[in-house]
Amino acid sequence: MNKIKILFAAFVAVMMSSCVQFKTEATVDVEVVKNNQPQSGIVVWKMHYKGVGGVQYKENYTASATTNGAGVAHFDLKSPDDFAPSSVGAQDEEIFYFAVFDKEESLLGYTTVTVKTGDKLTVKISLDENTDE
């Protein structure tokens, strides 16, 4: 009887852990330019806006990606962290901020984008010609 209880508990644990689905719901490519030239090697930060925190504070950002040779940082927005897990026919919508900071953690530039499940977006951050990353 105890073996059955243990097996049942293990089965329930496996089933519950499989309910959490981490899947890509949308993608955002952030292009960073300075004087209309793509900037490679720039760290772009992502913040999922939930009504609190300021865009100018780096500690409010939760993930980052570095721009490639074309000046593009790629972000996969996943459920359940960025979106509620989608079901057939359901579409969720969330606001995200993407930003670039300098070495002293001062904000150099940012963009805001509303993303729906299934979106594949490209947005741009233009840095001032007088800024040093």
C-alpha positions as YAML, in Angstrom:
chain: A
units: angstrom
residues:
- id: 1
  name: MET
  ca: [0.00, 0.00, 0.00]
- id: 2
  name: ASN
  ca: [2.84, 2.38, 0.84]
- id: 3
  name: LYS
  ca: [4.45, 1.71, -2.55]
- id: 4
  name: ILE
  ca: [1.23, 2.72, -4.28]
- id: 5
  name: LYS
  ca: [1.06, 5.95, -2.29]
- id: 6
  name: ILE
  ca: [4.67, 6.78, -3.12]
- id: 7
  name: LEU
  ca: [4.15, 6.05, -6.82]
- id: 8
  name: PHE
  ca: [0.95, 8.10, -6.84]
- id: 9
  name: ALA
  ca: [2.71, 11.04, -5.15]
- id: 10
  name: ALA
  ca: [5.56, 10.85, -7.66]
- id: 11
  name: PHE
  ca: [3.07, 10.73, -10.55]
- id: 12
  name: VAL
  ca: [1.22, 13.79, -9.23]
- id: 13
  name: ALA
  ca: [4.50, 15.69, -8.80]
- id: 14
  name: VAL
  ca: [5.55, 14.92, -12.39]
- id: 15
  name: MET
  ca: [2.16, 15.94, -13.74]
- id: 16
  name: MET
  ca: [2.16, 19.23, -11.82]
- id: 17
  name: SER
  ca: [5.66, 20.14, -12.94]
- id: 18
  name: SER
  ca: [4.72, 19.49, -16.56]
- id: 19
  name: CYS
  ca: [1.87, 22.01, -16.28]
- id: 20
  name: VAL
  ca: [4.34, 24.92, -16.21]
- id: 21
  name: GLN
  ca: [4.98, 25.68, -19.85]
- id: 22
  name: PHE
  ca: [7.94, 27.83, -20.80]
- id: 23
  name: LYS
  ca: [7.37, 28.63, -24.41]
- id: 24
  name: THR
  ca: [8.13, 31.57, -26.62]
- id: 25
  name: GLU
  ca: [5.03, 33.72, -27.02]
- id: 26
  name: ALA
  ca: [6.59, 36.60, -29.01]
- id: 27
  name: THR
  ca: [9.94, 37.94, -30.16]
- id: 28
  name: VAL
  ca: [11.34, 41.45, -30.18]
- id: 29
  name: ASP
  ca: [14.50, 42.51, -32.00]
- id: 30
  name: VAL
  ca: [15.93, 45.78, -30.69]
- id: 31
  name: GLU
  ca: [18.12, 47.66, -33.16]
- id: 32
  name: VAL
  ca: [20.60, 50.09, -31.59]
- id: 33
  name: VAL
  ca: [21.90, 52.88, -33.82]
- id: 34
  name: LYS
  ca: [24.12, 55.91, -33.33]
- id: 35
  name: ASN
  ca: [24.30, 58.45, -36.17]
- id: 36
  name: ASN
  ca: [22.15, 55.98, -38.17]
- id: 37
  name: GLN
  ca: [24.92, 53.35, -37.87]
- id: 38
  name: PRO
  ca: [24.24, 49.97, -36.20]
- id: 39
  name: GLN
  ca: [26.08, 49.54, -32.91]
- id: 40
  name: SER
  ca: [27.43, 46.08, -32.08]
- id: 41
  name: GLY
  ca: [28.37, 44.88, -28.60]
- id: 42
  name: ILE
  ca: [25.80, 47.09, -26.83]
- id: 43
  name: VAL
  ca: [23.91, 45.57, -23.89]
- id: 44
  name: VAL
  ca: [20.15, 46.13, -24.18]
- id: 45
  name: TRP
  ca: [18.01, 45.61, -21.07]
- id: 46
  name: LYS
  ca: [14.37, 44.43, -20.93]
- id: 47
  name: MET
  ca: [11.73, 45.47, -18.39]
- id: 48
  name: HIS
  ca: [8.26, 43.99, -18.30]
- id: 49
  name: TYR
  ca: [6.14, 46.95, -17.22]
- id: 50
  name: LYS
  ca: [3.80, 46.08, -14.36]
- id: 51
  name: GLY
  ca: [2.92, 49.58, -13.20]
- id: 52
  name: VAL
  ca: [5.80, 50.07, -10.78]
- id: 53
  name: GLY
  ca: [9.36, 51.26, -11.08]
- id: 54
  name: GLY
  ca: [10.96, 53.89, -13.23]
- id: 55
  name: VAL
  ca: [12.33, 53.33, -16.70]
- id: 56
  name: GLN
  ca: [15.50, 55.25, -15.80]
- id: 57
  name: TYR
  ca: [16.65, 52.78, -13.10]
- id: 58
  name: LYS
  ca: [18.66, 49.80, -14.34]
- id: 59
  name: GLU
  ca: [17.71, 47.69, -11.30]
- id: 60
  name: ASN
  ca: [14.11, 47.55, -12.60]
- id: 61
  name: TYR
  ca: [15.22, 45.62, -15.70]
- id: 62
  name: THR
  ca: [15.18, 41.85, -15.56]
- id: 63
  name: ALA
  ca: [17.01, 40.54, -18.64]
- id: 64
  name: SER
  ca: [19.56, 41.65, -21.17]
- id: 65
  name: ALA
  ca: [20.94, 40.77, -24.59]
- id: 66
  name: THR
  ca: [23.94, 42.08, -26.49]
- id: 67
  name: THR
  ca: [23.65, 43.48, -30.00]
- id: 68
  name: ASN
  ca: [25.17, 41.46, -32.81]
- id: 69
  name: GLY
  ca: [27.22, 42.76, -35.76]
- id: 70
  name: ALA
  ca: [24.07, 44.22, -37.31]
- id: 71
  name: GLY
  ca: [23.31, 46.15, -34.11]
- id: 72
  name: VAL
  ca: [20.36, 43.92, -33.13]
- id: 73
  name: ALA
  ca: [19.64, 42.39, -29.71]
- id: 74
  name: HIS
  ca: [17.12, 39.51, -29.84]
- id: 75
  name: PHE
  ca: [14.61, 38.83, -27.06]
- id: 76
  name: ASP
  ca: [12.33, 35.78, -26.81]
- id: 77
  name: LEU
  ca: [9.37, 36.69, -24.61]
- id: 78
  name: LYS
  ca: [8.19, 33.55, -22.88]
- id: 79
  name: SER
  ca: [5.36, 32.35, -20.73]
- id: 80
  name: PRO
  ca: [4.86, 32.30, -17.83]
- id: 81
  name: ASP
  ca: [7.50, 34.98, -17.06]
- id: 82
  name: ASP
  ca: [6.55, 37.56, -19.71]
- id: 83
  name: PHE
  ca: [3.07, 36.39, -20.69]
- id: 84
  name: ALA
  ca: [0.37, 34.20, -19.22]
- id: 85
  name: PRO
  ca: [0.56, 30.80, -20.93]
- id: 86
  name: SER
  ca: [-1.49, 31.07, -24.09]
- id: 87
  name: SER
  ca: [-4.26, 28.77, -25.07]
- id: 88
  name: VAL
  ca: [-5.81, 28.28, -28.47]
- id: 89
  name: GLY
  ca: [-7.34, 31.50, -29.73]
- id: 90
  name: ALA
  ca: [-6.30, 33.57, -26.69]
- id: 91
  name: GLN
  ca: [-4.12, 36.62, -27.17]
- id: 92
  name: ASP
  ca: [-2.40, 38.43, -24.35]
- id: 93
  name: GLU
  ca: [-0.92, 41.93, -24.54]
- id: 94
  name: GLU
  ca: [1.91, 43.31, -22.40]
- id: 95
  name: ILE
  ca: [4.04, 46.48, -22.28]
- id: 96
  name: PHE
  ca: [7.83, 46.17, -22.38]
- id: 97
  name: TYR
  ca: [10.65, 48.69, -22.11]
- id: 98
  name: PHE
  ca: [14.03, 48.13, -23.74]
- id: 99
  name: ALA
  ca: [16.91, 50.39, -22.67]
- id: 100
  name: VAL
  ca: [20.63, 51.06, -22.97]
- id: 101
  name: PHE
  ca: [22.69, 52.31, -20.01]
- id: 102
  name: ASP
  ca: [26.24, 53.64, -19.78]
- id: 103
  name: LYS
  ca: [28.97, 52.40, -17.42]
- id: 104
  name: GLU
  ca: [27.65, 54.59, -14.60]
- id: 105
  name: GLU
  ca: [24.16, 53.10, -15.14]
- id: 106
  name: SER
  ca: [22.74, 56.33, -16.55]
- id: 107
  name: LEU
  ca: [20.01, 55.86, -19.14]
- id: 108
  name: LEU
  ca: [21.25, 56.53, -22.69]
- id: 109
  name: GLY
  ca: [18.09, 55.64, -24.57]
- id: 110
  name: TYR
  ca: [14.98, 53.50, -24.43]
- id: 111
  name: THR
  ca: [11.90, 52.45, -26.31]
- id: 112
  name: THR
  ca: [8.47, 51.26, -25.24]
- id: 113
  name: VAL
  ca: [6.54, 48.59, -27.11]
- id: 114
  name: THR
  ca: [3.21, 46.85, -26.64]
- id: 115
  name: VAL
  ca: [3.59, 43.19, -27.55]
- id: 116
  name: LYS
  ca: [0.83, 40.67, -28.24]
- id: 117
  name: THR
  ca: [1.28, 36.93, -28.20]
- id: 118
  name: GLY
  ca: [2.48, 35.79, -31.60]
- id: 119
  name: ASP
  ca: [4.17, 39.13, -32.47]
- id: 120
  name: LYS
  ca: [7.58, 39.29, -34.14]
- id: 121
  name: LEU
  ca: [8.57, 42.93, -33.77]
- id: 122
  name: THR
  ca: [11.59, 45.09, -34.50]
- id: 123
  name: VAL
  ca: [12.07, 48.34, -32.57]
- id: 124
  name: LYS
  ca: [14.87, 50.91, -32.57]
- id: 125
  name: ILE
  ca: [16.84, 52.76, -29.92]
- id: 126
  name: SER
  ca: [18.73, 55.76, -31.27]
- id: 127
  name: LEU
  ca: [21.65, 56.89, -29.15]
- id: 128
  name: ASP
  ca: [22.75, 60.50, -29.05]
- id: 129
  name: GLU
  ca: [25.92, 61.12, -31.07]
- id: 130
  name: ASN
  ca: [27.58, 62.57, -27.96]
- id: 131
  name: THR
  ca: [27.11, 59.47, -25.80]
- id: 132
  name: ASP
  ca: [29.83, 56.99, -24.93]
- id: 133
  name: GLU
  ca: [28.53, 53.50, -24.22]
...
